[in-house]
PDB file of C-alpha atoms in Angstrom:
ATOM      1  CA  UNK A   9     -45.017-146.002  35.042  1.00  0.00           C
ATOM      2  CA  UNK A  10     -46.790-147.911  37.773  1.00  0.00           C
ATOM      3  CA  UNK A  11     -49.199-145.952  39.921  1.00  0.00           C
ATOM      4  CA  UNK A  12     -49.486-145.968  43.686  1.00  0.00           C
ATOM      5  CA  UNK A  13     -49.540-149.591  44.795  1.00  0.00           C
ATOM      6  CA  UNK A  14     -51.323-150.712  47.936  1.00  0.00           C
ATOM      7  CA  UNK A  15     -51.461-154.177  49.403  1.00  0.00           C
ATOM      8  CA  UNK A  16     -53.233-156.151  50.419  1.00  0.00           C
ATOM      9  CA  UNK A  17     -56.434-155.102  48.660  1.00  0.00           C
ATOM     10  CA  UNK A  18     -58.523-156.848  51.282  1.00  0.00           C
ATOM     11  CA  UNK A  19     -57.509-157.672  54.831  1.00  0.00           C
ATOM     12  CA  UNK A  20     -59.587-159.543  57.376  1.00  0.00           C
ATOM     13  CA  UNK A  21     -58.574-159.465  61.021  1.00  0.00           C
ATOM     14  CA  UNK A  22     -60.156-160.588  64.266  1.00  0.00           C
ATOM     15  CA  UNK A  23     -60.515-158.174  67.137  1.00  0.00           C
ATOM     16  CA  UNK A  24     -57.218-157.774  68.960  1.00  0.00           C
ATOM     17  CA  UNK A  25     -54.993-158.710  66.012  1.00  0.00           C
ATOM     18  CA  UNK A  26     -52.598-156.409  64.206  1.00  0.00           C
ATOM     19  CA  UNK A  27     -53.138-155.003  60.718  1.00  0.00           C
ATOM     20  CA  UNK A  28     -50.297-153.872  58.448  1.00  0.00           C
ATOM     21  CA  UNK A  29     -51.138-151.919  55.328  1.00  0.00           C
ATOM     22  CA  UNK A  30     -48.487-151.203  52.722  1.00  0.00           C
ATOM     23  CA  UNK A  31     -48.151-148.423  50.204  1.00  0.00           C
ATOM     24  CA  UNK A  32     -45.544-148.006  47.487  1.00  0.00           C
ATOM     25  CA  UNK A  33     -45.721-144.478  46.057  1.00  0.00           C
ATOM     26  CA  UNK A  34     -45.307-143.651  42.408  1.00  0.00           C
ATOM     27  CA  UNK A  35     -41.743-143.751  41.150  1.00  0.00           C
ATOM     28  CA  UNK A  36     -39.988-140.526  42.045  1.00  0.00           C
ATOM     29  CA  UNK A  37     -42.542-139.526  44.667  1.00  0.00           C
ATOM     30  CA  UNK A  38     -41.257-138.918  48.179  1.00  0.00           C
ATOM     31  CA  UNK A  39     -44.402-137.671  49.910  1.00  0.00           C
ATOM     32  CA  UNK A  40     -47.029-140.086  51.172  1.00  0.00           C
ATOM     33  CA  UNK A  41     -50.447-139.399  52.666  1.00  0.00           C
ATOM     34  CA  UNK A  42     -52.853-141.845  54.294  1.00  0.00           C
ATOM     35  CA  UNK A  43     -56.609-141.275  54.268  1.00  0.00           C
ATOM     36  CA  UNK A  44     -59.388-143.345  55.805  1.00  0.00           C
ATOM     37  CA  UNK A  45     -62.874-143.753  54.349  1.00  0.00           C
ATOM     38  CA  UNK A  46     -65.519-145.016  56.742  1.00  0.00           C
ATOM     39  CA  UNK A  47     -68.848-146.259  55.359  1.00  0.00           C
ATOM     40  CA  UNK A  48     -71.097-143.333  54.398  1.00  0.00           C
ATOM     41  CA  UNK A  49     -68.325-140.864  55.254  1.00  0.00           C
ATOM     42  CA  UNK A  50     -65.890-138.776  53.262  1.00  0.00           C
ATOM     43  CA  UNK A  51     -62.175-139.435  53.080  1.00  0.00           C
ATOM     44  CA  UNK A  52     -60.432-138.258  56.261  1.00  0.00           C
ATOM     45  CA  UNK A  53     -56.779-137.253  56.453  1.00  0.00           C
ATOM     46  CA  UNK A  54     -54.715-139.409  58.803  1.00  0.00           C
ATOM     47  CA  UNK A  55     -51.004-138.798  58.327  1.00  0.00           C
ATOM     48  CA  UNK A  56     -48.438-137.171  56.033  1.00  0.00           C
ATOM     49  CA  UNK A  57     -44.961-138.634  55.717  1.00  0.00           C
ATOM     50  CA  UNK A  58     -41.783-137.944  53.839  1.00  0.00           C
ATOM     51  CA  UNK A  59     -38.886-140.382  53.646  1.00  0.00           C
ATOM     52  CA  UNK A  60     -37.930-141.274  57.252  1.00  0.00           C
ATOM     53  CA  UNK A  61     -40.036-138.423  58.664  1.00  0.00           C
ATOM     54  CA  UNK A  62     -43.551-138.038  59.990  1.00  0.00           C
ATOM     55  CA  UNK A  63     -44.618-134.521  59.044  1.00  0.00           C
ATOM     56  CA  UNK A  64     -48.162-134.490  60.432  1.00  0.00           C
ATOM     57  CA  UNK A  65     -50.017-137.286  62.188  1.00  0.00           C
ATOM     58  CA  UNK A  66     -52.778-135.126  63.620  1.00  0.00           C
ATOM     59  CA  UNK A  67     -55.532-137.093  61.875  1.00  0.00           C
ATOM     60  CA  UNK A  68     -54.418-140.434  63.237  1.00  0.00           C
ATOM     61  CA  UNK A  69     -55.763-141.824  66.542  1.00  0.00           C
ATOM     62  CA  UNK A  70     -53.053-141.565  69.179  1.00  0.00           C
ATOM     63  CA  UNK A  71     -53.639-145.068  70.449  1.00  0.00           C
ATOM     64  CA  UNK A  72     -52.937-148.228  68.433  1.00  0.00           C
ATOM     65  CA  UNK A  73     -52.139-146.464  65.126  1.00  0.00           C
ATOM     66  CA  UNK A  74     -48.663-145.780  63.756  1.00  0.00           C
ATOM     67  CA  UNK A  75     -47.134-145.029  60.373  1.00  0.00           C
ATOM     68  CA  UNK A  76     -43.692-145.068  58.862  1.00  0.00           C
ATOM     69  CA  UNK A  77     -42.007-144.397  55.548  1.00  0.00           C
ATOM     70  CA  UNK A  78     -38.482-145.827  55.686  1.00  0.00           C
ATOM     71  CA  UNK A  79     -35.590-144.867  53.470  1.00  0.00           C
ATOM     72  CA  UNK A  80     -36.028-148.119  51.594  1.00  0.00           C
ATOM     73  CA  UNK A  81     -39.307-149.920  51.042  1.00  0.00           C
ATOM     74  CA  UNK A  82     -42.973-149.023  51.226  1.00  0.00           C
ATOM     75  CA  UNK A  83     -44.829-146.873  53.687  1.00  0.00           C
ATOM     76  CA  UNK A  84     -46.555-148.911  56.395  1.00  0.00           C
ATOM     77  CA  UNK A  85     -49.721-148.056  58.298  1.00  0.00           C
ATOM     78  CA  UNK A  86     -49.920-150.259  61.364  1.00  0.00           C
ATOM     79  CA  UNK A  87     -52.985-150.774  63.526  1.00  0.00           C
ATOM     80  CA  UNK A  88     -52.498-152.728  66.713  1.00  0.00           C
ATOM     81  CA  UNK A  89     -55.264-154.552  68.604  1.00  0.00           C
ATOM     82  CA  UNK A  90     -57.866-153.796  65.944  1.00  0.00           C
ATOM     83  CA  UNK A  91     -61.483-153.159  66.897  1.00  0.00           C
ATOM     84  CA  UNK A  92     -64.626-153.329  64.748  1.00  0.00           C
ATOM     85  CA  UNK A  93     -64.643-149.542  64.398  1.00  0.00           C
ATOM     86  CA  UNK A  94     -61.364-149.760  62.476  1.00  0.00           C
ATOM     87  CA  UNK A  95     -63.196-151.439  59.590  1.00  0.00           C
ATOM     88  CA  UNK A  96     -62.819-149.048  56.667  1.00  0.00           C
ATOM     89  CA  UNK A  97     -61.085-148.454  53.371  1.00  0.00           C
ATOM     90  CA  UNK A  98     -57.595-147.045  53.805  1.00  0.00           C
ATOM     91  CA  UNK A  99     -56.162-145.070  50.901  1.00  0.00           C
ATOM     92  CA  UNK A 100     -52.635-143.965  50.276  1.00  0.00           C
ATOM     93  CA  UNK A 101     -51.698-141.077  48.021  1.00  0.00           C
ATOM     94  CA  UNK A 102     -48.361-139.731  46.863  1.00  0.00           C
ATOM     95  CA  UNK A 103     -46.886-136.577  45.390  1.00  0.00           C
ATOM     96  CA  UNK A 104     -43.480-135.642  43.974  1.00  0.00           C
ATOM     97  CA  UNK A 105     -40.705-133.840  45.896  1.00  0.00           C
ATOM     98  CA  UNK A 106     -41.282-130.135  46.268  1.00  0.00           C
ATOM     99  CA  UNK A 107     -45.049-130.471  46.224  1.00  0.00           C
ATOM    100  CA  UNK A 108     -45.690-131.973  49.599  1.00  0.00           C
ATOM    101  CA  UNK A 109     -46.174-128.678  51.364  1.00  0.00           C
ATOM    102  CA  UNK A 110     -48.085-127.098  48.553  1.00  0.00           C
ATOM    103  CA  UNK A 111     -50.095-129.608  46.672  1.00  0.00           C
ATOM    104  CA  UNK A 112     -51.377-127.366  43.957  1.00  0.00           C
ATOM    105  CA  UNK A 113     -51.106-130.327  41.687  1.00  0.00           C
ATOM    106  CA  UNK A 114     -53.130-133.490  41.876  1.00  0.00           C
ATOM    107  CA  UNK A 115     -52.545-136.259  44.346  1.00  0.00           C
ATOM    108  CA  UNK A 116     -52.214-139.784  42.987  1.00  0.00           C
ATOM    109  CA  UNK A 117     -54.244-142.288  44.972  1.00  0.00           C
ATOM    110  CA  UNK A 118     -53.865-146.031  45.244  1.00  0.00           C
ATOM    111  CA  UNK A 119     -56.810-148.429  45.023  1.00  0.00           C
ATOM    112  CA  UNK A 120     -56.965-148.789  48.785  1.00  0.00           C
ATOM    113  CA  UNK A 121     -56.990-151.581  51.349  1.00  0.00           C
ATOM    114  CA  UNK A 122     -60.376-152.669  52.636  1.00  0.00           C
ATOM    115  CA  UNK A 123     -59.925-153.688  56.265  1.00  0.00           C
ATOM    116  CA  UNK A 124     -62.635-155.831  57.829  1.00  0.00           C
ATOM    117  CA  UNK A 125     -62.506-156.589  61.542  1.00  0.00           C
ATOM    118  CA  UNK A 126     -64.544-159.578  62.696  1.00  0.00           C
TER     119      UNK A 126
ATOM    120  CA  UNK B   5     -62.915-126.480  60.933  1.00  0.00           C
ATOM    121  CA  UNK B   6     -63.160-126.817  57.152  1.00  0.00           C
ATOM    122  CA  UNK B   7     -66.373-128.348  55.863  1.00  0.00           C
ATOM    123  CA  UNK B   8     -67.531-129.654  52.499  1.00  0.00           C
ATOM    124  CA  UNK B   9     -71.139-130.561  51.719  1.00  0.00           C
ATOM    125  CA  UNK B  10     -72.095-132.197  48.458  1.00  0.00           C
ATOM    126  CA  UNK B  11     -75.567-132.464  46.977  1.00  0.00           C
ATOM    127  CA  UNK B  12     -77.442-134.382  45.925  1.00  0.00           C
ATOM    128  CA  UNK B  13     -76.213-137.572  47.612  1.00  0.00           C
ATOM    129  CA  UNK B  14     -77.323-139.560  44.571  1.00  0.00           C
ATOM    130  CA  UNK B  15     -78.437-138.612  41.079  1.00  0.00           C
ATOM    131  CA  UNK B  16     -79.870-140.804  38.384  1.00  0.00           C
ATOM    132  CA  UNK B  17     -79.880-139.498  34.801  1.00  0.00           C
ATOM    133  CA  UNK B  18     -80.784-140.818  31.401  1.00  0.00           C
ATOM    134  CA  UNK B  19     -78.055-140.824  28.797  1.00  0.00           C
ATOM    135  CA  UNK B  20     -77.912-137.346  27.260  1.00  0.00           C
ATOM    136  CA  UNK B  21     -79.729-135.662  30.167  1.00  0.00           C
ATOM    137  CA  UNK B  22     -77.527-132.815  31.407  1.00  0.00           C
ATOM    138  CA  UNK B  23     -77.354-131.816  35.079  1.00  0.00           C
ATOM    139  CA  UNK B  24     -75.135-130.303  37.786  1.00  0.00           C
ATOM    140  CA  UNK B  25     -73.605-131.465  41.047  1.00  0.00           C
ATOM    141  CA  UNK B  26     -73.072-129.035  43.905  1.00  0.00           C
ATOM    142  CA  UNK B  27     -70.234-128.657  46.393  1.00  0.00           C
ATOM    143  CA  UNK B  28     -70.665-126.098  49.182  1.00  0.00           C
ATOM    144  CA  UNK B  29     -67.676-125.350  51.349  1.00  0.00           C
ATOM    145  CA  UNK B  30     -66.521-123.362  54.342  1.00  0.00           C
ATOM    146  CA  UNK B  31     -62.803-122.833  54.795  1.00  0.00           C
ATOM    147  CA  UNK B  32     -60.804-120.128  56.527  1.00  0.00           C
ATOM    148  CA  UNK B  33     -58.853-119.506  53.342  1.00  0.00           C
ATOM    149  CA  UNK B  34     -59.093-121.465  50.093  1.00  0.00           C
ATOM    150  CA  UNK B  35     -55.937-122.447  48.283  1.00  0.00           C
ATOM    151  CA  UNK B  36     -57.621-124.852  45.891  1.00  0.00           C
ATOM    152  CA  UNK B  37     -60.783-126.856  45.299  1.00  0.00           C
ATOM    153  CA  UNK B  38     -60.459-130.317  43.793  1.00  0.00           C
ATOM    154  CA  UNK B  39     -62.853-132.597  41.964  1.00  0.00           C
ATOM    155  CA  UNK B  40     -62.209-136.333  41.829  1.00  0.00           C
ATOM    156  CA  UNK B  41     -64.183-139.304  40.591  1.00  0.00           C
ATOM    157  CA  UNK B  42     -64.115-142.612  42.407  1.00  0.00           C
ATOM    158  CA  UNK B  43     -65.262-145.893  40.902  1.00  0.00           C
ATOM    159  CA  UNK B  44     -66.208-148.861  43.107  1.00  0.00           C
ATOM    160  CA  UNK B  45     -63.154-150.595  44.567  1.00  0.00           C
ATOM    161  CA  UNK B  46     -60.767-147.905  43.348  1.00  0.00           C
ATOM    162  CA  UNK B  47     -59.080-144.819  44.664  1.00  0.00           C
ATOM    163  CA  UNK B  48     -60.076-141.287  43.720  1.00  0.00           C
ATOM    164  CA  UNK B  49     -59.019-140.166  40.266  1.00  0.00           C
ATOM    165  CA  UNK B  50     -58.165-136.508  39.774  1.00  0.00           C
ATOM    166  CA  UNK B  51     -60.385-134.397  37.505  1.00  0.00           C
ATOM    167  CA  UNK B  52     -59.857-130.664  38.175  1.00  0.00           C
ATOM    168  CA  UNK B  53     -58.326-128.077  40.460  1.00  0.00           C
ATOM    169  CA  UNK B  54     -59.885-124.611  40.750  1.00  0.00           C
ATOM    170  CA  UNK B  55     -58.100-121.782  42.525  1.00  0.00           C
ATOM    171  CA  UNK B  56     -60.182-118.624  42.387  1.00  0.00           C
ATOM    172  CA  UNK B  57     -63.801-117.508  42.121  1.00  0.00           C
ATOM    173  CA  UNK B  58     -64.933-117.250  38.534  1.00  0.00           C
ATOM    174  CA  UNK B  59     -62.545-119.895  37.293  1.00  0.00           C
ATOM    175  CA  UNK B  60     -63.859-122.636  35.008  1.00  0.00           C
ATOM    176  CA  UNK B  61     -62.257-125.819  33.712  1.00  0.00           C
ATOM    177  CA  UNK B  62     -63.515-128.343  31.171  1.00  0.00           C
ATOM    178  CA  UNK B  63     -62.740-131.927  30.320  1.00  0.00           C
ATOM    179  CA  UNK B  64     -64.850-133.759  27.757  1.00  0.00           C
ATOM    180  CA  UNK B  65     -68.451-133.640  29.042  1.00  0.00           C
ATOM    181  CA  UNK B  66     -67.500-132.142  32.409  1.00  0.00           C
ATOM    182  CA  UNK B  67     -67.152-128.499  33.383  1.00  0.00           C
ATOM    183  CA  UNK B  68     -66.260-127.289  36.865  1.00  0.00           C
ATOM    184  CA  UNK B  69     -66.958-123.779  38.115  1.00  0.00           C
ATOM    185  CA  UNK B  70     -66.103-121.991  41.360  1.00  0.00           C
ATOM    186  CA  UNK B  71     -67.630-119.196  43.440  1.00  0.00           C
ATOM    187  CA  UNK B  72     -66.624-117.958  46.892  1.00  0.00           C
ATOM    188  CA  UNK B  73     -68.975-120.417  48.582  1.00  0.00           C
ATOM    189  CA  UNK B  74     -69.539-123.318  46.216  1.00  0.00           C
ATOM    190  CA  UNK B  75     -68.462-125.217  43.165  1.00  0.00           C
ATOM    191  CA  UNK B  76     -70.541-126.871  40.486  1.00  0.00           C
ATOM    192  CA  UNK B  77     -69.698-129.830  38.302  1.00  0.00           C
ATOM    193  CA  UNK B  78     -71.786-129.577  35.156  1.00  0.00           C
ATOM    194  CA  UNK B  79     -72.275-132.745  33.130  1.00  0.00           C
ATOM    195  CA  UNK B  80     -73.395-132.211  29.561  1.00  0.00           C
ATOM    196  CA  UNK B  81     -75.015-135.075  27.627  1.00  0.00           C
ATOM    197  CA  UNK B  82     -73.670-137.737  29.993  1.00  0.00           C
ATOM    198  CA  UNK B  83     -72.882-141.278  28.932  1.00  0.00           C
ATOM    199  CA  UNK B  84     -73.111-144.480  31.013  1.00  0.00           C
ATOM    200  CA  UNK B  85     -69.332-144.428  31.474  1.00  0.00           C
ATOM    201  CA  UNK B  86     -69.714-141.185  33.433  1.00  0.00           C
ATOM    202  CA  UNK B  87     -71.397-143.198  36.190  1.00  0.00           C
ATOM    203  CA  UNK B  88     -69.235-142.837  39.287  1.00  0.00           C
ATOM    204  CA  UNK B  89     -69.035-141.158  42.670  1.00  0.00           C
ATOM    205  CA  UNK B  90     -67.847-137.571  42.309  1.00  0.00           C
ATOM    206  CA  UNK B  91     -65.880-136.157  45.211  1.00  0.00           C
ATOM    207  CA  UNK B  92     -65.143-132.547  46.051  1.00  0.00           C
ATOM    208  CA  UNK B  93     -62.270-131.519  48.337  1.00  0.00           C
ATOM    209  CA  UNK B  94     -60.837-128.231  49.608  1.00  0.00           C
ATOM    210  CA  UNK B  95     -57.231-127.364  50.297  1.00  0.00           C
ATOM    211  CA  UNK B  96     -56.702-124.623  52.894  1.00  0.00           C
ATOM    212  CA  UNK B  97     -54.194-121.816  52.882  1.00  0.00           C
ATOM    213  CA  UNK B  98     -51.563-122.027  55.585  1.00  0.00           C
ATOM    214  CA  UNK B  99     -49.240-124.430  57.295  1.00  0.00           C
ATOM    215  CA  UNK B 100     -51.446-127.489  56.898  1.00  0.00           C
ATOM    216  CA  UNK B 101     -52.241-126.885  53.259  1.00  0.00           C
ATOM    217  CA  UNK B 102     -51.426-130.486  52.375  1.00  0.00           C
ATOM    218  CA  UNK B 103     -54.590-131.643  54.193  1.00  0.00           C
ATOM    219  CA  UNK B 104     -57.564-132.060  51.922  1.00  0.00           C
ATOM    220  CA  UNK B 105     -61.075-132.030  53.397  1.00  0.00           C
ATOM    221  CA  UNK B 106     -63.414-134.183  51.330  1.00  0.00           C
ATOM    222  CA  UNK B 107     -67.168-134.207  50.986  1.00  0.00           C
ATOM    223  CA  UNK B 108     -69.129-137.459  51.103  1.00  0.00           C
ATOM    224  CA  UNK B 109     -69.610-137.449  47.363  1.00  0.00           C
ATOM    225  CA  UNK B 110     -72.439-137.632  44.848  1.00  0.00           C
ATOM    226  CA  UNK B 111     -73.212-141.028  43.362  1.00  0.00           C
ATOM    227  CA  UNK B 112     -74.076-140.466  39.705  1.00  0.00           C
ATOM    228  CA  UNK B 113     -75.796-143.182  37.685  1.00  0.00           C
ATOM    229  CA  UNK B 114     -76.326-142.670  33.962  1.00  0.00           C
ATOM    230  CA  UNK B 115     -78.753-145.084  32.373  1.00  0.00           C
ATOM    231  CA  UNK B 116     -78.482-145.972  28.675  1.00  0.00           C
TER     232      UNK B 116
END
């Protein structure tokens, strides 16, 4: 059973370009969470999605950032017009149906995408 | 706002030298406290969940304990493969209980 898959592992962008980060949750999981880890900082919640729905995007900057989790295909975190401050590791996690609103059980994390903005 | 503070930031031990990591937290209501380990270039890997003060959980050389204000991760006779960054996170009670607040972690190095 494959774990949470994120790609690319490393992404280099120049200021002003767009970054697209992909996350395929574990098989059978329908809840996806994105976290960001800045250097020397803890993981910070960004957004929580279920299939075709954004449940909570309160941790995501209102400008330039968007996320989706379509009925088919991976979840996408999109950052438009990237700036150097966007450089960070972005982690995706997933959980099974019925646990999204009460994650008493563990979250399964992917290996992350390291975004570097030149 | 929920807060998690971990100490020390870094800890270097000799193989077999037992020690403890600390996680202090403030949260309006605690639903669960999580411990993860994170190796370089990888995502966090789940270790334990603790739900109430006085609870303890063990896994191999690790034991996690919980009080109303802090949690400890005790490492008994560590081995080099225990070297990792250990993360603590709290899950609040209430409508946003899916949001975990993480500490910055403790980088543990175990020398052979």
